[in-house]
Structure formats: C-alpha cells, structure tokens
Amino acid sequence: MANDVFRLAGKRSTAPRRLILEVLKSESGHLDAEAVHDRVKARSPRVSLATVYRSLAVLKDMGLVARHSLGEDHGHFEAVGDDPHFHLTCAGCGAVVEFRAPEAVGTARKVCAANGFALADIHLSVSGYCRQCRIRRRRKSGTAASKTGAGR
Amino acid sequence: MANDVFRLAGKRSTAPRRLILEVLKSESGHLDAEAVHDRVKARSPRVSLATVYRSLAVLKDMGLVARHSLGEDHGHFEAVGDDPHFHLTCAGCGAVVEFRAPEAVGTARKVCAANGFALADIHLSVSGYCRQCRIRRRRKSGTAASKTGAGR
DNA sequence: CTAGTTGCAAAATATTTGCGATATG
DNA sequence: CATATCGCAAATATTTTGCAACTAG
C-alpha cells in the first residue's frame, strides 16, 4: 500500500496518521478538525483531538492535505487530489460547491513570478447566497449586526 | 462629511465606529482586531476590544470593510476601496503584496451564475515563499512539524 | 424618551503545548 | 534502543456575549 508516503517524507507511519488521511480521502467533503476526530474515534477511540491537529499539520506540510477557511470561521481540511478546485460557499446556509478554474492557477503563477515568489498555495473562495437563502433573506432584512465572519 | 454612511444604513453614527473606519481607511494595510484596537485607543482610550469586533461586524455588513484570513491564522481587516484587489502572502515571513486580477472577478461571476448564487464576496489569496525566505528555508529543512496554518 | 450601542468581565470556540508514556524504525 | 509521536490535561488566542450604563436620534 501507499503507506510509505510517511517514510518517504521522513515521518513515521503511525496508526492515527494513516487513519486521518484515509478519512479525508474517503469523505471527499471538507471536514473540520472535530469532524475528523469523530470519524477517527469511530475506529480508534483513543486518538485525541490534539493528535488530529498535529497530524493534520504534518499532512499539510507534506502537501497531502489542504486547509480552507470556508465559513470564515474555523478551519476545514480536505485531501489534496489530482486536480485543483476551489469553493463557492453560501453565506446563508453554509452550503459548499466545488468548481474548477484553471485560469486562477495561471493568474497565481503570474503574480508569483512577478514578485519573485515560489508558488505554494492558491485559495480562491467565492461566497454568495444560494436561491433558498436569498428568499429567506428578503423577509427579515437588516435586523441587527448579523453574522460577520469577523467572529468566533 | 461622509459621516452619514451610518445613518443611511440605518445604523447609528457613533464615535467608535467613525474612528475605526477612519483608522482602516488611513492605514491602507491589513490590520487585525488588536491592531485596530491599539490605533483607536490612541485617540479614544476607553473603546473596548469588544466594541472593535462589534463595529467591524457592522462595517462589514455595510460593505465598507472586508475581512481576510491572510496568514491562515486570525482575521485581518481592510477598508473596501474602489477597485478590488487580492493578496499574495509569504508563508515564511508573512509579507503581503496586493495585486489586481479582473479575470478572477469574471470567474467568480460565472460560477455564481452557474449555481444560482448571488455573488457576495471573492477571496483570492495566493501564498508562496519570497526570495529571502526561500534562502533561509534551504538550510534548515524538515526539522519538525512546522507551521501549518492548521493552528492557533 | 426609547432603542441601539458601549464597556467590562466572563464565556465560548478553536487550536496549541508540556510532559510522561508509548511505539516506530 | 533512541526518539518521534501520542494522550491527556492545562494553556493560549481569538472572538462573542450578558448585562447594566450610556447616548444618539
């Protein structure tokens, strides 16, 4: 199996790490640390949340996992696959739609080159309101300081 | 003066709000909540950090301020100006370079339309390593679980 | 005068870290 | 067997909230 990814990266291949990576690969969605922890605990109850964070950090350093700030709130993690994609999120209900945008990659490369940077990561996330949320929104408009993303 | 932005938005024009907006407009950089608070305290020492957060939320709702997750860590705020721009950040030293990318706006619009979303916000941030940091990096490579952005 | 806004202190959330125990290479 | 990694609990950082006092309209 491709369990040697760790060895090759000079890291140890441990059960928690393998499990976490497996979880992220199977659930193609975007899980936050807590969600990953839940999935992992189902199979290995003694794995701690701290280990999940530490492992995610390692996996990210290895380039196998990406972290996104989807709802502008806390982090979401995702296995890095073959083709890069980005995220469209609904500011109302939090729904997430993935989309491809090769142009964005080109843009990023150009900008990096122009500034002497070595490209590491591209984060393109678009937010808006889905149909449902636009309707809901029309009724109760301008109630109070709503959700900002400034927060929590 | 354009102090009626608040009134027009159905919000009250208060000293803290005016000050915070002014701070963000003058310092064209990207300040985090604490930095904004510091600047504001210099002129009005009794303004609390809580108020800064609450005001930033209001300003963001009004579309006058944007929040970015630049270092992947905590939030940074910026006054929304005339033309939209994006950010290139160095994963090593945290340097931030702004750049324009009208294509990205087009891409975002298309994606929203294709999914029935009403476009609200575009976040394009590219990270990489600047020249200096690439050099620094070559020496001490692969020491341990470094900085992930998973964190703090 | 009334409701939106503030300050303060306490709470909530997300993530990190110290340390002794454990398991990998 | 040496040390990277883990689990646990405690620590940190960031952002939010309850509530009484204040103030803009």
CSV table of C-alpha atoms (C1' of nucleotides) in Angstrom, one decimal:
chain,number,residue,atom,x,y,z
A,1,MET,CA,0.0,0.0,0.0
A,2,ALA,CA,1.0,3.6,-0.2
A,3,ASN,CA,1.7,3.7,3.4
A,4,ASP,CA,5.3,4.7,2.8
A,5,VAL,CA,4.3,8.3,2.0
A,6,PHE,CA,5.3,9.0,5.5
A,7,ARG,CA,8.6,7.1,5.4
A,8,LEU,CA,9.5,8.9,2.2
A,9,ALA,CA,8.8,12.2,3.9
A,10,GLY,CA,11.0,11.3,6.9
A,11,LYS,CA,8.0,10.9,9.1
A,12,ARG,CA,6.8,7.9,11.0
A,13,SER,CA,3.9,5.9,9.7
A,14,THR,CA,1.5,5.8,12.7
A,15,ALA,CA,-2.0,4.5,13.0
A,16,PRO,CA,-3.5,7.9,13.7
A,17,ARG,CA,-1.9,9.5,10.7
A,18,ARG,CA,-2.9,6.7,8.4
A,19,LEU,CA,-6.4,6.8,9.7
A,20,ILE,CA,-6.8,10.6,9.4
A,21,LEU,CA,-5.5,10.6,5.8
A,22,GLU,CA,-7.8,7.7,5.0
A,23,VAL,CA,-10.8,9.6,6.5
A,24,LEU,CA,-10.1,12.7,4.5
A,25,LYS,CA,-9.6,10.7,1.3
A,26,SER,CA,-12.8,8.8,1.7
A,27,GLU,CA,-15.1,11.6,2.7
A,28,SER,CA,-14.4,13.9,-0.2
A,29,GLY,CA,-16.1,16.8,1.6
A,30,HIS,CA,-14.5,19.3,3.9
A,31,LEU,CA,-14.2,18.3,7.5
A,32,ASP,CA,-13.2,20.4,10.4
A,33,ALA,CA,-10.8,19.1,13.0
A,34,GLU,CA,-13.7,18.0,15.2
A,35,ALA,CA,-15.4,16.1,12.4
A,36,VAL,CA,-12.2,14.3,11.5
A,37,HIS,CA,-11.7,13.4,15.1
A,38,ASP,CA,-15.2,11.9,15.3
A,39,ARG,CA,-14.6,9.8,12.2
A,40,VAL,CA,-11.3,8.6,13.6
A,41,LYS,CA,-12.6,7.9,17.0
A,42,ALA,CA,-15.2,5.6,15.5
A,43,ARG,CA,-12.4,3.2,14.5
A,44,SER,CA,-9.7,4.1,17.1
A,45,PRO,CA,-11.4,5.7,20.2
A,46,ARG,CA,-8.2,6.6,22.0
A,47,VAL,CA,-6.9,9.0,19.4
A,48,SER,CA,-7.0,12.5,20.8
A,49,LEU,CA,-8.1,15.8,19.2
A,50,ALA,CA,-4.6,17.1,19.8
A,51,THR,CA,-3.2,14.3,17.7
A,52,VAL,CA,-5.7,15.1,15.0
A,53,TYR,CA,-4.4,18.7,14.9
A,54,ARG,CA,-0.8,17.6,15.0
A,55,SER,CA,-1.3,15.0,12.2
A,56,LEU,CA,-3.2,17.5,10.1
A,57,ALA,CA,-0.3,19.8,10.4
A,58,VAL,CA,2.1,17.1,9.3
A,59,LEU,CA,-0.1,16.1,6.4
A,60,LYS,CA,-0.4,19.7,5.3
A,61,ASP,CA,3.4,20.1,5.4
A,62,MET,CA,3.6,17.0,3.3
A,63,GLY,CA,1.2,18.5,0.8
A,64,LEU,CA,-1.3,15.8,1.2
A,65,VAL,CA,-4.0,17.9,2.9
A,66,ALA,CA,-5.2,21.4,2.4
A,67,ARG,CA,-6.8,23.7,4.9
A,68,HIS,CA,-9.5,26.2,4.0
A,69,SER,CA,-11.3,28.9,5.9
A,70,LEU,CA,-14.6,28.2,4.3
A,71,GLY,CA,-17.2,29.8,6.5
A,72,GLU,CA,-14.6,32.4,7.5
A,73,ASP,CA,-14.9,30.9,10.9
A,74,HIS,CA,-12.8,27.8,11.7
A,75,GLY,CA,-10.6,25.6,9.6
A,76,HIS,CA,-11.7,22.9,7.2
A,77,PHE,CA,-9.5,20.2,5.8
A,78,GLU,CA,-9.5,18.2,2.6
A,79,ALA,CA,-7.3,15.6,1.0
A,80,VAL,CA,-5.3,17.1,-1.9
A,81,GLY,CA,-6.3,15.2,-5.0
A,82,ASP,CA,-5.2,15.3,-8.6
A,83,ASP,CA,-6.9,18.4,-10.0
A,84,PRO,CA,-7.1,21.6,-8.0
A,85,HIS,CA,-10.5,23.1,-7.4
A,86,PHE,CA,-12.0,25.9,-5.4
A,87,HIS,CA,-15.0,26.6,-3.3
A,88,LEU,CA,-18.3,28.5,-3.6
A,89,THR,CA,-20.0,28.8,-0.3
A,90,CYS,CA,-23.4,30.1,0.7
A,91,ALA,CA,-23.1,32.8,3.3
A,92,GLY,CA,-26.6,32.0,4.5
A,93,CYS,CA,-26.7,28.2,5.0
A,94,GLY,CA,-23.0,27.3,4.6
A,95,ALA,CA,-23.5,25.0,1.6
A,96,VAL,CA,-20.3,24.4,-0.4
A,97,VAL,CA,-20.0,23.9,-4.1
A,98,GLU,CA,-16.7,22.9,-5.7
A,99,PHE,CA,-15.6,24.3,-9.0
A,100,ARG,CA,-12.5,24.3,-11.3
A,101,ALA,CA,-10.9,27.4,-12.5
A,102,PRO,CA,-7.6,26.8,-14.4
A,103,GLU,CA,-7.4,30.5,-15.1
A,104,ALA,CA,-6.9,31.1,-11.5
A,105,VAL,CA,-3.9,28.9,-11.4
A,106,GLY,CA,-2.4,30.8,-14.3
A,107,THR,CA,-3.1,34.1,-12.6
A,108,ALA,CA,-1.5,32.9,-9.4
A,109,ARG,CA,1.6,31.7,-11.2
A,110,LYS,CA,2.0,35.1,-13.0
A,111,VAL,CA,1.7,37.0,-9.8
A,112,CYS,CA,4.2,34.9,-8.0
A,113,ALA,CA,6.7,35.2,-10.9
A,114,ALA,CA,6.2,38.9,-11.0
A,115,ASN,CA,7.1,39.2,-7.3
A,116,GLY,CA,9.8,36.6,-7.0
A,117,PHE,CA,7.7,34.2,-5.0
A,118,ALA,CA,7.7,30.5,-5.2
A,119,LEU,CA,4.1,29.5,-5.5
A,120,ALA,CA,2.9,27.4,-2.6
A,121,ASP,CA,-0.9,27.6,-2.5
A,122,ILE,CA,-3.9,29.1,-4.1
A,123,HIS,CA,-7.0,29.9,-2.2
A,124,LEU,CA,-9.9,31.1,-4.2
A,125,SER,CA,-13.2,31.1,-2.5
A,126,VAL,CA,-16.3,32.8,-3.6
A,127,SER,CA,-19.2,33.4,-1.3
A,128,GLY,CA,-22.8,34.4,-2.1
A,129,TYR,CA,-26.3,33.5,-1.4
A,130,CYS,CA,-28.0,30.5,-2.8
A,131,ARG,CA,-31.5,30.7,-4.2
A,132,GLN,CA,-33.1,29.4,-1.0
A,133,CYS,CA,-31.2,31.8,1.2
A,134,ARG,CA,-32.0,34.8,-1.0
A,135,ILE,CA,-35.7,34.2,-0.5
A,136,ARG,CA,-35.3,33.7,3.3
A,137,ARG,CA,-33.3,36.9,3.3
A,138,ARG,CA,-35.9,39.1,1.7
A,139,ARG,CA,-38.2,38.9,4.6
A,140,LYS,CA,-36.1,39.7,7.6
A,141,SER,CA,-33.7,42.3,6.3
A,142,GLY,CA,-31.5,44.4,8.4
A,143,THR,CA,-32.4,43.1,11.8
A,144,ALA,CA,-29.1,43.6,13.6
A,145,ALA,CA,-25.4,43.1,13.4
A,146,SER,CA,-25.7,39.7,11.8
A,147,LYS,CA,-23.0,37.2,11.1
A,148,THR,CA,-19.8,38.9,10.1
A,149,GLY,CA,-17.2,36.3,9.8
A,150,ALA,CA,-15.4,38.8,11.9
A,151,GLY,CA,-16.2,36.4,14.5
A,152,ARG,CA,-15.6,33.4,16.6
B,1,MET,CA,-18.6,64.9,5.9
B,2,ALA,CA,-19.5,61.4,4.8
B,3,ASN,CA,-20.5,60.6,8.3
B,4,ASP,CA,-24.0,59.8,7.2
B,5,VAL,CA,-22.9,56.4,5.8
B,6,PHE,CA,-24.2,55.0,9.1
B,7,ARG,CA,-27.4,56.9,9.1
B,8,LEU,CA,-28.1,55.8,5.5
B,9,ALA,CA,-27.6,52.2,6.5
B,10,GLY,CA,-29.9,52.6,9.4
B,11,LYS,CA,-27.1,52.4,12.0
B,12,ARG,CA,-26.1,55.0,14.5
B,13,SER,CA,-23.1,57.1,13.9
B,14,THR,CA,-21.0,56.7,17.0
B,15,ALA,CA,-17.5,57.8,17.8
B,16,PRO,CA,-16.0,54.3,17.9
B,17,ARG,CA,-17.5,53.4,14.6
B,18,ARG,CA,-16.3,56.6,12.9
B,19,LEU,CA,-12.8,56.1,14.4
B,20,ILE,CA,-12.5,52.5,13.4
B,21,LEU,CA,-13.5,53.2,9.8
B,22,GLU,CA,-11.1,56.1,9.7
B,23,VAL,CA,-8.2,54.0,11.0
B,24,LEU,CA,-8.8,51.4,8.4
B,25,LYS,CA,-9.0,54.0,5.7
B,26,SER,CA,-5.8,55.7,6.6
B,27,GLU,CA,-3.7,52.7,7.2
B,28,SER,CA,-4.1,51.1,3.9
B,29,GLY,CA,-2.6,47.9,5.2
B,30,HIS,CA,-4.4,44.9,6.8
B,31,LEU,CA,-4.9,45.2,10.5
B,32,ASP,CA,-6.1,42.6,12.9
B,33,ALA,CA,-8.6,43.4,15.5
B,34,GLU,CA,-6.0,44.0,18.1
B,35,ALA,CA,-4.1,46.4,15.9
B,36,VAL,CA,-7.2,48.3,15.1
B,37,HIS,CA,-7.9,48.5,18.8
B,38,ASP,CA,-4.5,49.9,19.5
B,39,ARG,CA,-4.8,52.6,16.9
B,40,VAL,CA,-8.3,53.5,18.2
B,41,LYS,CA,-7.2,53.6,21.8
B,42,ALA,CA,-4.5,56.1,21.0
B,43,ARG,CA,-7.3,58.6,20.3
B,44,SER,CA,-10.1,57.2,22.5
B,45,PRO,CA,-8.7,55.1,25.3
B,46,ARG,CA,-12.0,53.8,26.6
B,47,VAL,CA,-13.0,52.0,23.5
B,48,SER,CA,-13.1,48.3,24.2
B,49,LEU,CA,-11.9,45.4,22.0
B,50,ALA,CA,-15.4,44.0,22.1
B,51,THR,CA,-16.6,47.2,20.5
B,52,VAL,CA,-14.0,47.0,17.9
B,53,TYR,CA,-15.2,43.5,17.0
B,54,ARG,CA,-18.8,44.6,17.0
B,55,SER,CA,-18.1,47.6,14.9
B,56,LEU,CA,-16.1,45.7,12.4
B,57,ALA,CA,-19.0,43.3,12.1
B,58,VAL,CA,-21.3,46.3,11.4
B,59,LEU,CA,-18.9,47.8,8.9
B,60,LYS,CA,-18.5,44.5,7.1
B,61,ASP,CA,-22.3,44.1,6.9
B,62,MET,CA,-22.4,47.6,5.4
B,63,GLY,CA,-19.8,46.5,2.8
B,64,LEU,CA,-17.3,49.1,4.0
B,65,VAL,CA,-14.8,46.7,5.4
B,66,ALA,CA,-13.6,43.3,4.3
B,67,ARG,CA,-12.1,40.5,6.4
B,68,HIS,CA,-9.3,38.3,5.2
B,69,SER,CA,-7.7,35.2,6.7
B,70,LEU,CA,-4.3,36.2,5.5
B,71,GLY,CA,-1.8,34.1,7.5
B,72,GLU,CA,-4.5,31.4,7.8
B,73,ASP,CA,-4.4,32.2,11.4
B,74,HIS,CA,-6.6,35.1,12.7
B,75,GLY,CA,-8.6,37.7,10.9
B,76,HIS,CA,-7.3,40.9,9.2
B,77,PHE,CA,-9.5,43.8,8.2
B,78,GLU,CA,-9.2,46.3,5.4
B,79,ALA,CA,-11.3,49.2,4.2
B,80,VAL,CA,-13.1,48.4,1.0
B,81,GLY,CA,-11.9,50.8,-1.7
B,82,ASP,CA,-12.7,51.5,-5.3
B,83,ASP,CA,-11.1,48.7,-7.1
B,84,PRO,CA,-11.0,45.1,-5.8
B,85,HIS,CA,-7.6,43.5,-5.2
B,86,PHE,CA,-6.2,40.3,-3.8
B,87,HIS,CA,-3.3,39.2,-1.7
B,88,LEU,CA,-0.1,37.4,-2.2
B,89,THR,CA,1.4,36.4,1.2
B,90,CYS,CA,4.7,34.9,2.1
B,91,ALA,CA,4.3,31.7,4.1
B,92,GLY,CA,7.7,32.3,5.6
B,93,CYS,CA,7.7,35.9,6.8
B,94,GLY,CA,4.1,36.9,6.4
B,95,ALA,CA,4.8,39.7,3.9
B,96,VAL,CA,1.7,40.8,2.0
B,97,VAL,CA,1.6,42.0,-1.6
B,98,GLU,CA,-1.6,43.2,-3.2
B,99,PHE,CA,-2.4,42.5,-6.8
B,100,ARG,CA,-5.3,43.1,-9.2
B,101,ALA,CA,-6.9,40.2,-11.1
B,102,PRO,CA,-10.0,41.2,-13.0
B,103,GLU,CA,-10.2,37.7,-14.5
B,104,ALA,CA,-10.9,36.4,-11.1
B,105,VAL,CA,-14.0,38.6,-10.8
B,106,GLY,CA,-15.2,37.3,-14.1
B,107,THR,CA,-14.6,33.7,-13.0
B,108,ALA,CA,-16.5,34.3,-9.8
B,109,ARG,CA,-19.4,35.8,-11.6
B,110,LYS,CA,-19.6,32.9,-13.9
B,111,VAL,CA,-19.5,30.3,-11.1
B,112,CYS,CA,-22.2,32.1,-9.2
B,113,ALA,CA,-24.5,32.3,-12.2
B,114,ALA,CA,-23.9,28.7,-13.0
B,115,ASN,CA,-25.1,27.7,-9.5
B,116,GLY,CA,-27.8,30.2,-8.9
B,117,PHE,CA,-25.9,32.1,-6.3
B,118,ALA,CA,-25.9,35.9,-5.8
B,119,LEU,CA,-22.3,36.9,-5.7
B,120,ALA,CA,-21.3,38.4,-2.3
B,121,ASP,CA,-17.6,38.2,-2.0
B,122,ILE,CA,-14.4,36.9,-3.6
B,123,HIS,CA,-11.4,35.8,-1.7
B,124,LEU,CA,-8.4,35.1,-3.8
B,125,SER,CA,-5.2,34.7,-1.8
B,126,VAL,CA,-2.0,33.2,-3.1
B,127,SER,CA,0.7,32.1,-0.8
B,128,GLY,CA,4.3,31.3,-1.5
B,129,TYR,CA,7.8,31.9,-0.4
B,130,CYS,CA,9.6,35.2,-1.1
B,131,ARG,CA,13.2,35.2,-2.2
B,132,GLN,CA,14.6,35.8,1.3
B,133,CYS,CA,12.5,33.0,2.8
B,134,ARG,CA,13.4,30.5,0.1
B,135,ILE,CA,17.1,31.0,1.0
B,136,ARG,CA,16.5,30.8,4.7
B,137,ARG,CA,14.5,27.7,4.1
B,138,ARG,CA,17.1,25.7,2.2
B,139,ARG,CA,19.3,25.4,5.3
B,140,LYS,CA,17.0,24.1,8.0
B,141,SER,CA,14.7,21.8,6.0
B,142,GLY,CA,12.3,19.3,7.6
B,143,THR,CA,13.1,19.9,11.2
B,144,ALA,CA,9.7,19.0,12.7
B,145,ALA,CA,6.0,19.7,12.3
B,146,SER,CA,6.5,23.3,11.4
B,147,LYS,CA,3.9,26.0,11.0
B,148,THR,CA,0.7,24.6,9.4
B,149,GLY,CA,-1.9,27.2,9.4
B,150,ALA,CA,-3.9,24.4,10.9
B,151,GLY,CA,-3.2,26.3,14.0
B,152,ARG,CA,-3.9,28.9,16.6
C,1,DC,C1',-37.7,59.1,26.0
C,2,DT,C1',-36.5,54.8,23.6
C,3,DA,C1',-33.9,51.7,21.4
C,4,DG,C1',-29.3,50.9,19.6
C,5,DT,C1',-24.6,50.9,21.3
C,6,DT,C1',-20.9,50.6,24.6
C,7,DG,C1',-17.6,48.7,28.5
C,8,DC,C1',-16.4,45.4,31.3
C,9,DA,C1',-15.8,40.9,32.6
C,10,DA,C1',-16.9,36.3,31.8
C,11,DA,C1',-17.8,32.7,28.3
C,12,DA,C1',-17.3,30.2,24.2
C,13,DT,C1',-14.6,28.3,20.5
C,14,DA,C1',-10.5,26.9,18.2
C,15,DT,C1',-6.0,25.4,18.4
C,16,DT,C1',-1.5,24.6,20.7
C,17,DT,C1',1.7,22.8,24.1
C,18,DG,C1',4.1,20.5,28.3
C,19,DC,C1',5.0,16.1,29.9
C,20,DG,C1',5.3,11.5,31.0
C,21,DA,C1',4.0,7.1,28.5
C,22,DT,C1',4.3,4.5,24.1
C,23,DA,C1',5.5,2.7,19.9
C,24,DT,C1',8.2,3.2,15.4
C,25,DG,C1',12.3,2.4,12.7
D,1,DC,C1',17.3,1.4,21.9
D,2,DA,C1',16.7,6.2,20.7
D,3,DT,C1',13.4,9.4,19.7
D,4,DA,C1',9.4,10.7,17.1
D,5,DT,C1',4.8,10.6,18.3
D,6,DC,C1',0.8,10.1,21.4
D,7,DG,C1',-2.8,11.1,25.0
D,8,DC,C1',-4.2,13.9,28.5
D,9,DA,C1',-4.9,18.0,30.7
D,10,DA,C1',-3.9,22.6,31.0
D,11,DA,C1',-2.7,26.7,28.4
D,12,DT,C1',-3.4,30.3,24.7
D,13,DA,C1',-5.5,33.0,21.3
D,14,DT,C1',-9.3,34.8,19.2
D,15,DT,C1',-13.9,36.2,19.1
D,16,DT,C1',-18.5,36.5,21.3
D,17,DT,C1',-22.0,37.6,24.8
D,18,DG,C1',-24.7,39.1,29.2
D,19,DC,C1',-25.9,43.0,31.4
D,20,DA,C1',-26.1,47.5,33.3
D,21,DA,C1',-24.8,52.2,31.9
D,22,DC,C1',-24.8,55.4,28.2
D,23,DT,C1',-26.2,58.2,24.2
D,24,DA,C1',-27.9,59.2,19.5
D,25,DG,C1',-31.9,60.4,17.3
